mmCIF file of C-alpha atoms in Angstrom:
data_model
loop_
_atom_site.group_PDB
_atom_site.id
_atom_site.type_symbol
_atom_site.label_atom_id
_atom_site.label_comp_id
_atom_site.label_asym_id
_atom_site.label_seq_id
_atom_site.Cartn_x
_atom_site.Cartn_y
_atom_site.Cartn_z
ATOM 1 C CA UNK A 830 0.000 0.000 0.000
ATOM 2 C CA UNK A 831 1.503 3.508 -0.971
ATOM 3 C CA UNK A 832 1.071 5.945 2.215
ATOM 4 C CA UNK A 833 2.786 8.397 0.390
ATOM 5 C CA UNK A 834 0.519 11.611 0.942
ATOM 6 C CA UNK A 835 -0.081 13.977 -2.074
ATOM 7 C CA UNK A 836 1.817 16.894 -0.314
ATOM 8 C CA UNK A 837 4.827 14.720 0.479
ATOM 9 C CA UNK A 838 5.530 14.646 -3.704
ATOM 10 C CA UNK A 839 5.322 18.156 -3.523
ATOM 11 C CA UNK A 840 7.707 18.491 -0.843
ATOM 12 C CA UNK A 841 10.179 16.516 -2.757
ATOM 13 C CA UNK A 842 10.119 18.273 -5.749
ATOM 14 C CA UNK A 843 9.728 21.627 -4.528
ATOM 15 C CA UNK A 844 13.595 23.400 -4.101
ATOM 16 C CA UNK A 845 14.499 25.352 -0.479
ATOM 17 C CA UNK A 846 14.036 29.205 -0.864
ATOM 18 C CA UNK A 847 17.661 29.078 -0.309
ATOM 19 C CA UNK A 848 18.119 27.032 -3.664
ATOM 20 C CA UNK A 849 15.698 29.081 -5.278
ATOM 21 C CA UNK A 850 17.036 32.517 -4.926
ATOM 22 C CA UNK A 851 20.537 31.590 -4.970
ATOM 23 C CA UNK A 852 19.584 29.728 -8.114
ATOM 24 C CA UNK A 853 18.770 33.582 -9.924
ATOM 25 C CA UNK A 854 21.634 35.129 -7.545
ATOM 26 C CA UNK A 855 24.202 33.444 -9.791
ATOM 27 C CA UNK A 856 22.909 34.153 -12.990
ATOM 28 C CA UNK A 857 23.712 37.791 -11.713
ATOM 29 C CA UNK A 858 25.892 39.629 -14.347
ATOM 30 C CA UNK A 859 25.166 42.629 -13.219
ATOM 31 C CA UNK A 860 27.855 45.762 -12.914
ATOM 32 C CA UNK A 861 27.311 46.839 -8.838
ATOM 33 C CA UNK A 862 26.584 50.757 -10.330
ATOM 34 C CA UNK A 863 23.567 49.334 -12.727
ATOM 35 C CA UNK A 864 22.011 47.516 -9.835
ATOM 36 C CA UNK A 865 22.372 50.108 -7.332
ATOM 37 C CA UNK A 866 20.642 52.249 -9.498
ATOM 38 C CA UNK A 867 18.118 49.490 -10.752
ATOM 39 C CA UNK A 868 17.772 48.003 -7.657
ATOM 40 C CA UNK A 869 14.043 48.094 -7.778
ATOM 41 C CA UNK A 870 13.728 46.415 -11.199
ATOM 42 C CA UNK A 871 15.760 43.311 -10.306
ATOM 43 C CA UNK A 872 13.997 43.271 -6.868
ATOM 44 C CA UNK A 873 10.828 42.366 -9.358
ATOM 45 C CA UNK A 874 12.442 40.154 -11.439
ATOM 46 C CA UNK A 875 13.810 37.813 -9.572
ATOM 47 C CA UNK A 876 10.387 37.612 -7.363
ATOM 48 C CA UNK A 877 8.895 37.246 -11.060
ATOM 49 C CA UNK A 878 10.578 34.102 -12.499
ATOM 50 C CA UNK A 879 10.576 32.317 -8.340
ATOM 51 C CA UNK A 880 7.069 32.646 -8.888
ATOM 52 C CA UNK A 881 6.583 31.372 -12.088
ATOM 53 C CA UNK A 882 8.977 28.496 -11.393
ATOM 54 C CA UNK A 883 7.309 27.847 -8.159
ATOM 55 C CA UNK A 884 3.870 27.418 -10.036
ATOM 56 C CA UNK A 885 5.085 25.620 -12.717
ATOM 57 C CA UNK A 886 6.795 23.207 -10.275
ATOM 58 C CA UNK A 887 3.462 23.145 -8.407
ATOM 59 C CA UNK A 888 1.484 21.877 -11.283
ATOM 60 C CA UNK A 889 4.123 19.075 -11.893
ATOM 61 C CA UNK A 890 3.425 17.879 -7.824
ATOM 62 C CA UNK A 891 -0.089 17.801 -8.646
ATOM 63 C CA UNK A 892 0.266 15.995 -11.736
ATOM 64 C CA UNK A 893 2.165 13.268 -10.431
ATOM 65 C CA UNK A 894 -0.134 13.195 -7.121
ATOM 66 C CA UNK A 895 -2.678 12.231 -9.833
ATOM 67 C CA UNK A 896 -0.655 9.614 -12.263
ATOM 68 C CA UNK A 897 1.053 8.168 -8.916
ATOM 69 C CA UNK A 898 -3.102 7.874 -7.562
ATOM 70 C CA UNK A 899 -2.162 9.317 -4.428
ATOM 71 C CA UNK A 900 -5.730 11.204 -4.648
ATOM 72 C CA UNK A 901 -7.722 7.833 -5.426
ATOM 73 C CA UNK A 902 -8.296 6.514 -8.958
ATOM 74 C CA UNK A 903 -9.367 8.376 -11.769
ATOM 75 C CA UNK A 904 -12.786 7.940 -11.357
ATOM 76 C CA UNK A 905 -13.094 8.444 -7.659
ATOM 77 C CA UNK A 906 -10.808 11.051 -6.452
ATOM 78 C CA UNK A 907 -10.700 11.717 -2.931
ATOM 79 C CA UNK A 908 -12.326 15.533 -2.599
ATOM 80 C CA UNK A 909 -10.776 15.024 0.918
ATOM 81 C CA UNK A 910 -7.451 14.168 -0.706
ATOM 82 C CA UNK A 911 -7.588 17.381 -2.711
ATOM 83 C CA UNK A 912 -8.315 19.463 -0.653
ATOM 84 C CA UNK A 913 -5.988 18.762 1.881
ATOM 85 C CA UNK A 914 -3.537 19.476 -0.758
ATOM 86 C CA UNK A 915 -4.177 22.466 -1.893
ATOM 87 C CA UNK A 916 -4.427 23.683 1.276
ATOM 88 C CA UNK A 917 -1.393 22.829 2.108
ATOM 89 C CA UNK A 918 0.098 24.371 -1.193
ATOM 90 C CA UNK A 919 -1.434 27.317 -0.161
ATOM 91 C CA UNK A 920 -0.055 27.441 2.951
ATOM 92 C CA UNK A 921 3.193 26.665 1.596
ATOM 93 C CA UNK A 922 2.957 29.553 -0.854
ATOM 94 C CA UNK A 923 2.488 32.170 1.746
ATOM 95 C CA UNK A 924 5.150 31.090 4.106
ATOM 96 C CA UNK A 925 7.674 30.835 1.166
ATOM 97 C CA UNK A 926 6.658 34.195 -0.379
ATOM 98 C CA UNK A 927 7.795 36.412 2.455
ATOM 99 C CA UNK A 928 10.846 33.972 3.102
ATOM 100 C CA UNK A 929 11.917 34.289 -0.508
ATOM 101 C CA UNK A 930 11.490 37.753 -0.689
ATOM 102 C CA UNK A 931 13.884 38.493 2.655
ATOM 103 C CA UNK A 932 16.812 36.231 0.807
ATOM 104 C CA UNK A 933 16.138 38.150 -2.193
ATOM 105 C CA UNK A 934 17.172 41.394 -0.070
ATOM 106 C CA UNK A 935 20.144 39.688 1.950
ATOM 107 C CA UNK A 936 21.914 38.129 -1.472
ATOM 108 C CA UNK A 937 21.426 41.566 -3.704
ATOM 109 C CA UNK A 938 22.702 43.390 -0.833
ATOM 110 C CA UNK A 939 25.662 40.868 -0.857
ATOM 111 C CA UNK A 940 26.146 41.104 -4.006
ATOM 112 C CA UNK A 941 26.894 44.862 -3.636
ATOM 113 C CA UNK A 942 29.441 43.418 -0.884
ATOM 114 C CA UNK A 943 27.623 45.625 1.510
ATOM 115 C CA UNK A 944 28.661 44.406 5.088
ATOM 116 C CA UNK A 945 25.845 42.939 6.762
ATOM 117 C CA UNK A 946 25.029 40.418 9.670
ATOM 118 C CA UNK A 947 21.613 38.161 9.833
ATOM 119 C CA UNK A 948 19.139 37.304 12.199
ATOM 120 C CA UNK A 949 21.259 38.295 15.088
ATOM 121 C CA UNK A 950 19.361 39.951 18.384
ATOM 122 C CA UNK A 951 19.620 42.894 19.943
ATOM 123 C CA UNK A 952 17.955 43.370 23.328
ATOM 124 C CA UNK A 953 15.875 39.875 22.717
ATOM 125 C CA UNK A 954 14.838 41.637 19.399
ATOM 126 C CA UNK A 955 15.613 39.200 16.527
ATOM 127 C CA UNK A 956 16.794 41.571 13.708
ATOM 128 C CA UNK A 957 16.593 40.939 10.362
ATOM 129 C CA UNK A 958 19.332 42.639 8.882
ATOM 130 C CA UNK A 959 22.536 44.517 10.957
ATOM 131 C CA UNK A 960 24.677 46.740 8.384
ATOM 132 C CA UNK A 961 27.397 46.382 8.559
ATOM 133 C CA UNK A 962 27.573 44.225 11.483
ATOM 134 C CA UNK A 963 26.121 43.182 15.607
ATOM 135 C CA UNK A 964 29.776 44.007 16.876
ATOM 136 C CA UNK A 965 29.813 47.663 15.081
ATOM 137 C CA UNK A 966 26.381 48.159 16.481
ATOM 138 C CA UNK A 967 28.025 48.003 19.849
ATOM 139 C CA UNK A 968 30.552 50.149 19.213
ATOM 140 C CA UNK A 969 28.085 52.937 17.704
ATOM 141 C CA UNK A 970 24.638 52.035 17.595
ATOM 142 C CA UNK A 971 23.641 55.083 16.088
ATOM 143 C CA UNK A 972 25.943 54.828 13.575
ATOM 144 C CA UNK A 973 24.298 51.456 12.605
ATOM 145 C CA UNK A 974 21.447 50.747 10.149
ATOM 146 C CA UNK A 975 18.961 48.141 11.263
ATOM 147 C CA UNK A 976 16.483 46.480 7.872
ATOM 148 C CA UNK A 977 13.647 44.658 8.530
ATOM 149 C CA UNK A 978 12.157 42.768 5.342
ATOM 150 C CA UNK A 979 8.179 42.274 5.136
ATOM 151 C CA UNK A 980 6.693 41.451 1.654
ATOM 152 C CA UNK A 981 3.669 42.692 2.555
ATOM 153 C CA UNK A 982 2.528 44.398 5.802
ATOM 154 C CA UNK A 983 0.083 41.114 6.617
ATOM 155 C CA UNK A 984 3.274 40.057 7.713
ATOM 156 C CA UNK A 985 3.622 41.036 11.639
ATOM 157 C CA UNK A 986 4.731 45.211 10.494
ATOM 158 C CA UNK A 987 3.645 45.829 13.821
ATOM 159 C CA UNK A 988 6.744 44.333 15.691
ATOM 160 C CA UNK A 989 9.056 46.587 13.408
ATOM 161 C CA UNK A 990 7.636 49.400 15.798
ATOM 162 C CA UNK A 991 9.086 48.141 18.957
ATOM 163 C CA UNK A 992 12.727 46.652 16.769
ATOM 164 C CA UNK A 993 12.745 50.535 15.519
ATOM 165 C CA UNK A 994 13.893 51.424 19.299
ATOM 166 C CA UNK A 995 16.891 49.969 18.893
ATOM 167 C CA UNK A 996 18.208 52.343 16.426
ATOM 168 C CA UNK A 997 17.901 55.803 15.221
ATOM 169 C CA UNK A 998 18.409 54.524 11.827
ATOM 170 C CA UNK A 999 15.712 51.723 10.982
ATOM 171 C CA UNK A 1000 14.651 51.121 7.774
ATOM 172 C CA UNK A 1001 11.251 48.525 6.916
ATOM 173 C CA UNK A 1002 11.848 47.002 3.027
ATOM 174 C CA UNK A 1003 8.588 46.293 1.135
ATOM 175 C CA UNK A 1004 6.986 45.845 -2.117
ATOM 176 C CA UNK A 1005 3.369 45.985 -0.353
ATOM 177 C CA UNK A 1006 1.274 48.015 -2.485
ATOM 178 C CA UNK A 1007 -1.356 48.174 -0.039
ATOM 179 C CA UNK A 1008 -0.214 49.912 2.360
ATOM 180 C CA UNK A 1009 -2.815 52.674 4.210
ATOM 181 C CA UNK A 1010 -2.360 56.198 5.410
ATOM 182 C CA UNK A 1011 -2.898 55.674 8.383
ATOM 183 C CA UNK A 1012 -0.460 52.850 8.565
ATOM 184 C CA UNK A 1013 2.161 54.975 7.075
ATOM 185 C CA UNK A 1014 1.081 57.354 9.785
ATOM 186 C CA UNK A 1015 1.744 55.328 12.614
ATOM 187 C CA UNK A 1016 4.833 53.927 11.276
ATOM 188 C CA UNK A 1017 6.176 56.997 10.320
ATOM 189 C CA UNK A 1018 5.819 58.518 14.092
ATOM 190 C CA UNK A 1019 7.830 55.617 15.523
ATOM 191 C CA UNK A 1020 10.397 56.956 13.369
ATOM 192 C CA UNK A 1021 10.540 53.847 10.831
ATOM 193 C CA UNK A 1022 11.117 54.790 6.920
ATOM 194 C CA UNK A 1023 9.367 52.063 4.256
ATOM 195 C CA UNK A 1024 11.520 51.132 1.563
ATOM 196 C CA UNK A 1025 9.605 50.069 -1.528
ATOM 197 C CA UNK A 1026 9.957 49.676 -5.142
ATOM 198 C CA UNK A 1027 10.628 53.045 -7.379
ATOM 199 C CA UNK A 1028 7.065 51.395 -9.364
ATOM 200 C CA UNK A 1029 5.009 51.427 -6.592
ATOM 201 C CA UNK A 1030 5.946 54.774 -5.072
ATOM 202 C CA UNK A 1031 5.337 56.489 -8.279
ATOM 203 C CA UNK A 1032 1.969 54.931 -8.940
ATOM 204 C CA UNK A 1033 0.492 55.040 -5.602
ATOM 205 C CA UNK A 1034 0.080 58.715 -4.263
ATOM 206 C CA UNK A 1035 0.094 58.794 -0.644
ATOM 207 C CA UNK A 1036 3.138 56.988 -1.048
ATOM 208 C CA UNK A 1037 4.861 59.326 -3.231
ATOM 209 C CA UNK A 1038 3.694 62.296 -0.978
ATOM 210 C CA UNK A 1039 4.399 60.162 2.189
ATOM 211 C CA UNK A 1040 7.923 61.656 4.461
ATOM 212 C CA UNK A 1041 8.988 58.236 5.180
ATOM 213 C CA UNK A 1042 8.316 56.138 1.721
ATOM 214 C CA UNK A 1043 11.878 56.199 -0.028
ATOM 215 C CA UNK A 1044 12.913 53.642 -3.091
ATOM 216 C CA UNK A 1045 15.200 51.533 -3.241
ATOM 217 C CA UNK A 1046 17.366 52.995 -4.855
ATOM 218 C CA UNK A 1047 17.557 56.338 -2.762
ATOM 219 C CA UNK A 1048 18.256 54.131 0.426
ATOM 220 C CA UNK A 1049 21.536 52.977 -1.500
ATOM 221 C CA UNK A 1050 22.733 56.021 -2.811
ATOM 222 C CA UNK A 1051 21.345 58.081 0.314
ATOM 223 C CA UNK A 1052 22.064 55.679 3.450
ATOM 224 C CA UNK A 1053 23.749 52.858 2.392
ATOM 225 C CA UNK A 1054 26.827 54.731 0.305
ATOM 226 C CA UNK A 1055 26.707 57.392 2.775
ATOM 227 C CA UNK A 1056 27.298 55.252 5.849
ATOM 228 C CA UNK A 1057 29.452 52.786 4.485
ATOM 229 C CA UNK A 1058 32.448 55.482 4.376
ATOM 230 C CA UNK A 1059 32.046 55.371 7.762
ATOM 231 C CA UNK A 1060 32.268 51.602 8.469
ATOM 232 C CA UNK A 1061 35.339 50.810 6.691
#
């Protein structure tokens, strides 16, 4: 009797996020001063073809699921079966979305050989990204630039507010498009700038006229560049 489950094919075809990004990282051939400057664009694109690939790949799980008749036979297919699947899928999708789009950040901003230290705590605060480093942030904390990634701001944006106190310089990277006023509002008076894509901030206008809503590509050349002479 097979008691393989219809998710479990999916599991084993499906790549990490970790093989999935790095999989686009290095077909990079980017010069640093193009990127920098079309850091927005790439952003998208690599998001773009994980997503395709993911969907394509999810199709393939399902088809096999079927020919394997891990959903029943053909003529009686478990409804049970299914939908346990897709739920699953779907719950897969969401959790790999946001994951996907914080290695995204981490290996473009590697790329750019920007210093930068992951995951690391400060306070019992879990960080997401530390540039350049936790040690320097000891040294001079305000000196230091703490980045939060959140694909959208579903994702928990509310614990950025209390992470922002660790720093005069903290930064929240996005590509939300539906983000409200008065969540800009309240973000902006903890003192918390939203990075998003140059796209998005052009097309959405309480964005463009919003303080604390700053592209990509201006946190580079304004914060990044600036502070790095510092670091070295």
């Amino acid at each position: 009797m097979n008691n393989t489950k219809p998710f479990d094919v999916f599991k084993e075809m499906m790549p990490s996020s970790v093989e999935f990004v790095e999989k686009y990282i290095l077909k990079l051939n980017t010069p640093h001063d193009k990127l920098k400057t079309n850091f927005s664009h790439y952003l998208d694109e690599i998001q773009n073809k994980i997503y395709v690939e993911y969907l394509s790949l999810e199709e393939q799980a399902f088809n096999k699921a079927i020919q394997d008749g891990l959903f029943g036979n053909k003529d009686s297919l478990s409804m049970e079966k299914l939908k346990s699947f897709f739920l699953s899928v779907s719950q897969s999708r969401k959790s790999r979305a946001g994951k996907v789009f914080e290695l995204i950040i981490e290996n473009l901003l590697k790329y750019l050989n920007y210093p930068i230290d992951t995951q690391k705590k400060i306070k019992n605060l879990k960080i997401d990204f530390i540039l350049p480093s936790r040690k320097y942030y000891d040294i001079d904390p305000l000196g230091t630039i703490l980045l939060s990634a959140k694909r959208t701001f579903r994702e928990r944006w509310k614990q950025v507010v209390s992470e922002a106190g660790q720093s005069n310089t903290f930064f929240l990277a996005t590509i939300d498009k539906d983000i409200t006023k008065i969540q800009l509002n309240e973000i902006q008076n903890s003192g918390i700038y939203v990075i998003n894509t140059e796209k998005n901030i052009n097309s959405i206008m309480h964005y463009k006229n919003s303080k604390n809503v700053i592209s990509y590509e201006h946190f580079i050349d304004f914060h990044l560049d600036h502070q790095i002479k510092n670091w070295e």
